Short mmCIF file of C-alpha atoms and ligand atoms in Angstrom, two decimals:
data_model
loop_
_atom_site.label_atom_id
_atom_site.label_comp_id
_atom_site.label_asym_id
_atom_site.label_seq_id
_atom_site.Cartn_x
_atom_site.Cartn_y
_atom_site.Cartn_z
CA MET L 261 -144.98 -34.61 129.57
CA ASP L 262 -144.23 -31.35 127.69
CA LEU L 263 -147.30 -30.67 125.82
CA LEU L 264 -147.18 -28.28 122.41
CA LEU L 265 -151.16 -26.52 121.31
CA ILE L 266 -150.23 -25.09 118.39
CA GLY L 267 -152.73 -23.50 116.16
CA PRO L 268 -154.24 -20.15 114.43
CA PRO L 269 -155.62 -17.26 116.72
CA GLY L 270 -159.35 -18.19 118.10
CA VAL L 271 -158.92 -21.78 117.17
CA GLY L 272 -159.29 -22.70 120.80
CA LYS L 273 -155.64 -22.92 122.37
CA GLY L 274 -156.23 -20.98 125.74
CA THR L 275 -159.95 -22.75 126.23
CA GLN L 276 -158.20 -26.60 125.59
CA ALA L 277 -154.99 -26.00 127.28
CA ALA L 278 -157.73 -25.27 130.35
CA ARG L 279 -158.80 -28.44 130.40
CA LEU L 280 -155.61 -30.59 129.50
CA ARG L 281 -154.60 -28.67 132.94
CA GLN L 282 -157.05 -29.99 134.44
CA THR L 283 -157.02 -33.75 132.91
CA LEU L 284 -153.64 -34.57 133.52
CA ASP L 285 -152.79 -32.18 136.51
CA ILE L 286 -149.90 -30.52 134.20
CA PRO L 287 -149.84 -26.68 134.72
CA HIS L 288 -150.51 -24.06 131.16
CA LEU L 289 -148.44 -21.93 130.02
CA SER L 290 -149.93 -18.77 127.71
CA THR L 291 -147.38 -16.10 125.97
CA GLY L 292 -150.25 -14.34 125.24
CA ASP L 293 -151.53 -14.81 129.04
CA LEU L 294 -148.22 -13.61 130.05
CA LEU L 295 -147.82 -10.67 127.42
CA ARG L 296 -150.91 -9.13 128.47
CA ARG L 297 -149.99 -9.28 131.99
CA HIS L 298 -147.07 -7.02 130.82
CA VAL L 299 -148.36 -5.24 129.30
CA SER L 300 -151.18 -3.97 132.18
CA GLU L 301 -148.75 -4.14 134.98
CA GLY L 302 -146.23 -1.92 132.50
CA THR L 303 -142.97 -3.48 133.03
CA ARG L 304 -140.55 -2.74 130.67
CA LEU L 305 -141.14 -6.02 128.56
CA GLY L 306 -145.02 -4.99 128.10
CA ALA L 307 -143.90 -2.07 126.80
CA ALA L 308 -141.57 -3.13 124.24
CA ALA L 309 -144.51 -5.53 123.16
CA ALA L 310 -147.50 -3.52 123.21
CA ALA L 311 -147.11 -1.86 120.10
CA HIS L 312 -146.66 -5.53 118.11
CA MET L 313 -149.44 -6.94 119.49
CA ARG L 314 -152.10 -4.44 119.64
CA ARG L 315 -151.15 -4.23 115.61
CA GLY L 316 -151.23 -7.83 115.93
CA ASP L 317 -147.84 -8.84 115.04
CA LEU L 318 -145.71 -11.26 117.16
CA VAL L 319 -143.85 -9.38 119.86
CA PRO L 320 -139.78 -10.58 118.48
CA ASP L 321 -138.17 -13.74 118.96
CA GLU L 322 -135.73 -12.66 121.91
CA LEU L 323 -137.99 -10.43 124.30
CA VAL L 324 -140.80 -13.93 124.47
CA THR L 325 -137.91 -16.82 124.11
CA GLU L 326 -136.49 -15.37 127.77
CA MET L 327 -139.55 -14.90 128.79
CA ALA L 328 -140.84 -18.29 127.69
CA LEU L 329 -138.10 -20.28 129.14
CA GLY L 330 -138.05 -19.01 132.14
CA GLN L 331 -141.32 -20.04 132.69
CA ILE L 332 -140.66 -23.11 131.18
CA LEU L 333 -137.65 -24.55 132.76
CA GLY L 334 -138.99 -23.00 136.51
CA PRO L 335 -139.78 -25.26 138.65
CA PRO L 336 -143.39 -24.54 138.63
CA CYS L 337 -143.42 -26.83 134.61
CA ALA L 338 -140.12 -28.71 135.96
CA ALA L 339 -142.11 -31.80 135.81
CA GLY L 340 -143.85 -30.96 131.81
CA VAL L 341 -146.07 -28.03 130.60
CA VAL L 342 -149.02 -27.27 128.41
CA LEU L 343 -147.16 -24.66 126.32
CA ASP L 344 -150.22 -22.82 124.45
CA GLY L 345 -148.44 -19.73 121.83
CA PHE L 346 -145.32 -20.42 122.16
CA PRO L 347 -143.26 -21.30 119.94
CA ARG L 348 -144.22 -19.44 117.18
CA THR L 349 -141.47 -18.99 114.68
CA PRO L 350 -138.72 -21.05 114.19
CA ALA L 351 -136.07 -19.50 115.99
CA GLN L 352 -138.15 -19.93 119.10
CA ALA L 353 -138.96 -23.30 118.24
CA GLU L 354 -135.17 -23.71 117.96
CA ALA L 355 -134.36 -21.86 121.44
CA LEU L 356 -137.14 -24.01 122.90
CA ASP L 357 -135.62 -27.90 121.96
CA VAL L 358 -132.12 -26.62 122.36
CA ALA L 359 -133.31 -25.27 126.06
CA LEU L 360 -135.13 -28.67 126.65
CA ALA L 361 -132.52 -30.82 125.66
CA ALA L 362 -130.21 -29.58 128.46
CA HIS L 363 -133.20 -30.34 131.30
CA GLY L 364 -133.29 -33.73 129.63
CA ARG L 365 -136.75 -32.61 128.33
CA ARG L 366 -138.27 -32.91 124.79
CA LEU L 367 -141.52 -32.28 123.20
CA THR L 368 -144.04 -35.25 123.97
CA ALA L 369 -146.18 -33.98 121.16
CA VAL L 370 -147.88 -31.58 119.54
CA LEU L 371 -151.08 -30.94 118.98
CA HIS L 372 -152.75 -29.24 115.77
CA LEU L 373 -156.00 -27.54 116.18
CA ASN L 374 -157.38 -26.25 112.82
CA ALA L 375 -160.69 -24.69 111.91
CA PRO L 376 -162.16 -22.80 109.26
CA ASP L 377 -160.72 -18.99 108.88
CA ARG L 378 -164.63 -18.31 109.10
CA THR L 379 -165.00 -20.32 112.39
CA LEU L 380 -162.23 -18.88 113.63
CA LEU L 381 -163.37 -14.84 113.07
CA ARG L 382 -166.43 -15.57 114.70
CA ARG L 383 -164.77 -16.39 118.11
CA LEU L 384 -162.66 -14.11 117.71
CA THR L 385 -164.90 -10.70 117.29
CA GLY L 386 -167.34 -12.66 119.47
CA ARG L 387 -164.34 -13.33 122.39
CA ARG L 388 -164.98 -11.20 126.08
CA THR L 389 -162.48 -11.89 128.26
CA CYS L 390 -162.67 -10.80 132.29
CA GLY L 391 -160.90 -7.94 133.38
CA GLY L 392 -160.28 -9.36 136.96
CA CYS L 393 -159.68 -13.29 136.83
CA GLY L 394 -159.14 -13.66 132.62
CA ASP L 395 -161.94 -16.31 132.35
CA SER L 396 -162.83 -16.20 128.53
CA TYR L 397 -166.49 -15.70 127.26
CA HIS L 398 -168.22 -15.92 124.14
CA LEU L 399 -171.17 -13.61 122.98
CA ASP L 400 -172.98 -17.00 121.23
CA THR L 401 -171.30 -19.90 122.42
CA ARG L 402 -170.18 -19.02 125.88
CA LYS L 403 -172.73 -16.21 127.18
CA PRO L 404 -172.02 -15.48 130.65
CA ARG L 405 -174.94 -16.04 133.41
CA THR L 406 -175.24 -12.06 134.10
CA PRO L 407 -175.09 -10.51 130.35
CA GLY L 408 -171.20 -8.05 130.33
CA ARG L 409 -170.26 -9.80 133.69
CA CYS L 410 -167.41 -12.72 135.15
CA ASP L 411 -169.14 -15.54 136.31
CA SER L 412 -166.16 -16.63 138.38
CA CYS L 413 -165.61 -12.94 140.37
CA GLY L 414 -168.13 -10.51 139.05
CA HIS L 415 -165.81 -7.96 137.39
CA ARG L 416 -166.64 -6.76 133.94
CA LEU L 417 -166.20 -8.43 130.25
CA VAL L 418 -164.14 -6.68 127.59
CA GLN L 419 -162.91 -7.20 124.42
CA ARG L 420 -159.58 -7.60 123.90
CA ALA L 421 -157.88 -4.66 121.92
CA ASP L 422 -156.80 -7.30 118.99
CA ASP L 423 -159.50 -9.44 118.50
CA THR L 424 -161.00 -6.45 116.25
CA ALA L 425 -161.99 -7.68 112.65
CA GLU L 426 -159.06 -6.00 111.16
CA THR L 427 -156.50 -6.60 113.73
CA ALA L 428 -157.93 -10.84 114.00
CA ARG L 429 -157.61 -10.93 110.12
CA THR L 430 -154.04 -9.62 110.72
CA ARG L 431 -153.40 -12.30 113.14
CA LEU L 432 -154.61 -15.30 111.25
CA ALA L 433 -152.47 -13.57 108.18
CA VAL L 434 -148.96 -13.18 110.94
CA HIS L 435 -149.90 -17.18 111.55
CA THR L 436 -150.07 -18.42 108.04
CA ARG L 437 -146.62 -16.78 107.62
CA GLN L 438 -144.68 -16.96 110.67
CA THR L 439 -146.01 -20.50 113.06
CA GLN L 440 -147.54 -22.54 110.54
CA PRO L 441 -144.43 -23.26 108.76
CA LEU L 442 -143.42 -25.33 112.05
CA LEU L 443 -145.66 -27.55 111.37
CA ALA L 444 -142.92 -29.37 108.81
CA ARG L 445 -140.45 -29.41 111.90
CA TYR L 446 -143.15 -31.61 114.35
CA ARG L 447 -143.95 -33.44 111.49
CA LEU L 448 -140.67 -34.52 110.43
CA ALA L 449 -139.59 -35.16 113.98
CA GLY L 450 -142.61 -37.42 114.47
CA VAL L 451 -144.67 -35.57 117.31
CA LEU L 452 -147.22 -33.45 115.29
CA HIS L 453 -150.92 -34.76 115.94
CA GLU L 454 -154.09 -33.05 113.74
CA VAL L 455 -156.89 -32.29 115.47
CA ASP L 456 -160.06 -30.99 114.08
CA GLY L 457 -160.85 -27.87 116.07
CA CYS L 458 -164.49 -27.52 115.09
CA GLY L 459 -167.35 -28.35 117.55
CA ASP L 460 -168.72 -29.02 120.82
CA VAL L 461 -165.32 -27.78 122.98
CA GLY L 462 -165.77 -31.10 125.23
CA ASP L 463 -165.44 -33.33 122.09
CA ILE L 464 -162.46 -30.97 121.09
CA THR L 465 -160.74 -32.21 124.42
CA ARG L 466 -161.55 -35.71 123.95
CA ARG L 467 -160.37 -35.93 120.42
CA LEU L 468 -156.68 -34.51 121.77
CA LEU L 469 -157.20 -38.04 124.88
CA ALA L 470 -157.21 -39.88 122.14
CA ALA L 471 -154.49 -38.15 120.49
CA LEU L 472 -152.36 -38.61 123.96
CA ALA L 473 -153.54 -41.61 125.09
CA PRO L 474 -150.29 -43.86 123.78
CA HIS L 475 -147.76 -41.28 125.17
CA THR L 476 -149.74 -41.32 128.38
CA VAL L 477 -150.06 -45.01 128.41
CA HIS L 478 -145.37 -45.12 127.32
CA SER L 479 -145.36 -42.55 130.28
CA SER L 480 -147.10 -44.69 133.20
CA ALA L 481 -145.33 -47.26 132.14
CA CYS L 482 -141.38 -46.76 132.52
P1 AP5 R 82 -152.04 -15.64 122.28
O1 AP5 R 82 -153.12 -14.60 122.99
O2 AP5 R 82 -151.82 -16.32 122.48
O3 AP5 R 82 -153.36 -15.43 120.99
P2 AP5 R 82 -154.00 -16.65 120.24
O4 AP5 R 82 -152.44 -17.22 119.35
O5 AP5 R 82 -154.03 -15.41 118.84
O6 AP5 R 82 -154.73 -17.04 120.28
P3 AP5 R 82 -155.80 -16.60 121.35
O7 AP5 R 82 -155.76 -16.38 122.82
O8 AP5 R 82 -156.78 -15.42 120.29
O9 AP5 R 82 -156.68 -17.79 120.56
P4 AP5 R 82 -157.35 -19.13 121.41
O10 AP5 R 82 -156.67 -20.16 119.97
O11 AP5 R 82 -156.33 -19.39 122.89
O12 AP5 R 82 -158.77 -19.86 121.78
P5 AP5 R 82 -159.77 -19.89 122.70
O13 AP5 R 82 -159.89 -20.97 123.53
O14 AP5 R 82 -159.53 -18.10 123.69
O15 AP5 R 82 -151.16 -14.26 121.40
C1 AP5 R 82 -151.34 -12.84 121.55
C2 AP5 R 82 -150.59 -11.49 120.86
O16 AP5 R 82 -149.32 -11.94 122.16
C3 AP5 R 82 -150.09 -12.52 119.69
O17 AP5 R 82 -150.29 -12.12 118.46
C4 AP5 R 82 -148.19 -11.83 119.69
O18 AP5 R 82 -149.30 -10.58 119.74
C5 AP5 R 82 -148.22 -11.92 121.12
N1 AP5 R 82 -147.57 -12.79 121.34
C6 AP5 R 82 -147.99 -14.50 121.92
N2 AP5 R 82 -147.02 -15.22 122.07
C7 AP5 R 82 -145.61 -15.10 121.02
C8 AP5 R 82 -144.68 -15.89 120.82
N3 AP5 R 82 -144.55 -16.97 120.98
N4 AP5 R 82 -143.98 -14.94 119.82
C9 AP5 R 82 -144.43 -14.05 119.68
N5 AP5 R 82 -145.24 -13.53 119.55
C10 AP5 R 82 -146.46 -14.11 120.65
O19 AP5 R 82 -160.97 -19.78 122.28
C11 AP5 R 82 -161.16 -18.58 121.00
C12 AP5 R 82 -162.69 -17.76 121.29
O20 AP5 R 82 -163.32 -18.94 121.05
C13 AP5 R 82 -163.46 -17.38 123.26
O21 AP5 R 82 -164.06 -16.90 122.94
C14 AP5 R 82 -163.88 -19.13 123.53
O22 AP5 R 82 -164.57 -19.21 124.02
C15 AP5 R 82 -164.41 -19.45 121.94
N6 AP5 R 82 -164.65 -20.85 121.92
C16 AP5 R 82 -162.90 -22.00 121.96
N7 AP5 R 82 -163.24 -23.18 121.72
C17 AP5 R 82 -164.82 -23.18 121.36
C18 AP5 R 82 -165.76 -23.79 120.23
N8 AP5 R 82 -164.93 -25.28 120.16
N9 AP5 R 82 -166.91 -23.74 119.85
C19 AP5 R 82 -167.24 -22.47 119.78
N10 AP5 R 82 -166.39 -21.29 120.85
C20 AP5 R 82 -165.20 -21.78 120.85
#
């Protein structure tokens, strides 16, 4: 089953993708996490992506598409994947559809999470991320047991460079301009599900699983 979680920055794609991965036993692929790893390791791709990410702009299609498709078509994701952050432009969506079709696959469902901008800005500016294992926390809604330290590995928590209020606003505008148009494509394809991204994390997971129920019943019956 190939799933896409789509929605604005801070809506909870990463949080929910990790929970779907556990429940459905499908790997989670975050292009944001992959790109940040390239940046921190100083690879050529990371060097090319860093300035775009710092500004809150999208990384050019050709760089992201090659990186993402390499993972999506690789052995760990051969039986399906929860996509988080890819595709984000019409060109990326087209490349994904073509690549999946060439392997007899297609997006089973596209789950669109949404929430008001004021909620998104609060989630983004309050997020703190573990510099060691990448776990995500929030100053108000997901506090670590020891302030400033990761519960899982004890590393220091840091604010992502693109989570300042100014860059977060840029990212929201970029999402509206470049990614939101993809919703029409997936609505037309009959795979789009609208899911409310407000409220308790567990409640949102239940809404996502409810939206997926017809697909999971169908695939186990085959
Ligand atoms: P990426 O890392 O994908 O960032 P994003 O899409 O902006 O999404 P976020 O990771 O900020 O938010 P999220 O929706 O995952 O929310 P989360 O679960 O963390 O991309 C970063 C950059 O990389 C892009 O700007 C771009 O430059 C580049 N890039 C990546 N993919 C690309 C592509 N395909 N093409 C081109 N460029 C690309 O939650 C946020 C916070 O809220 C956390 O603190 C969490 O604990 C909290 N929270 C979550 N759910 C709830 C809840 N229900 N209630 C209260 N708090 C909650």
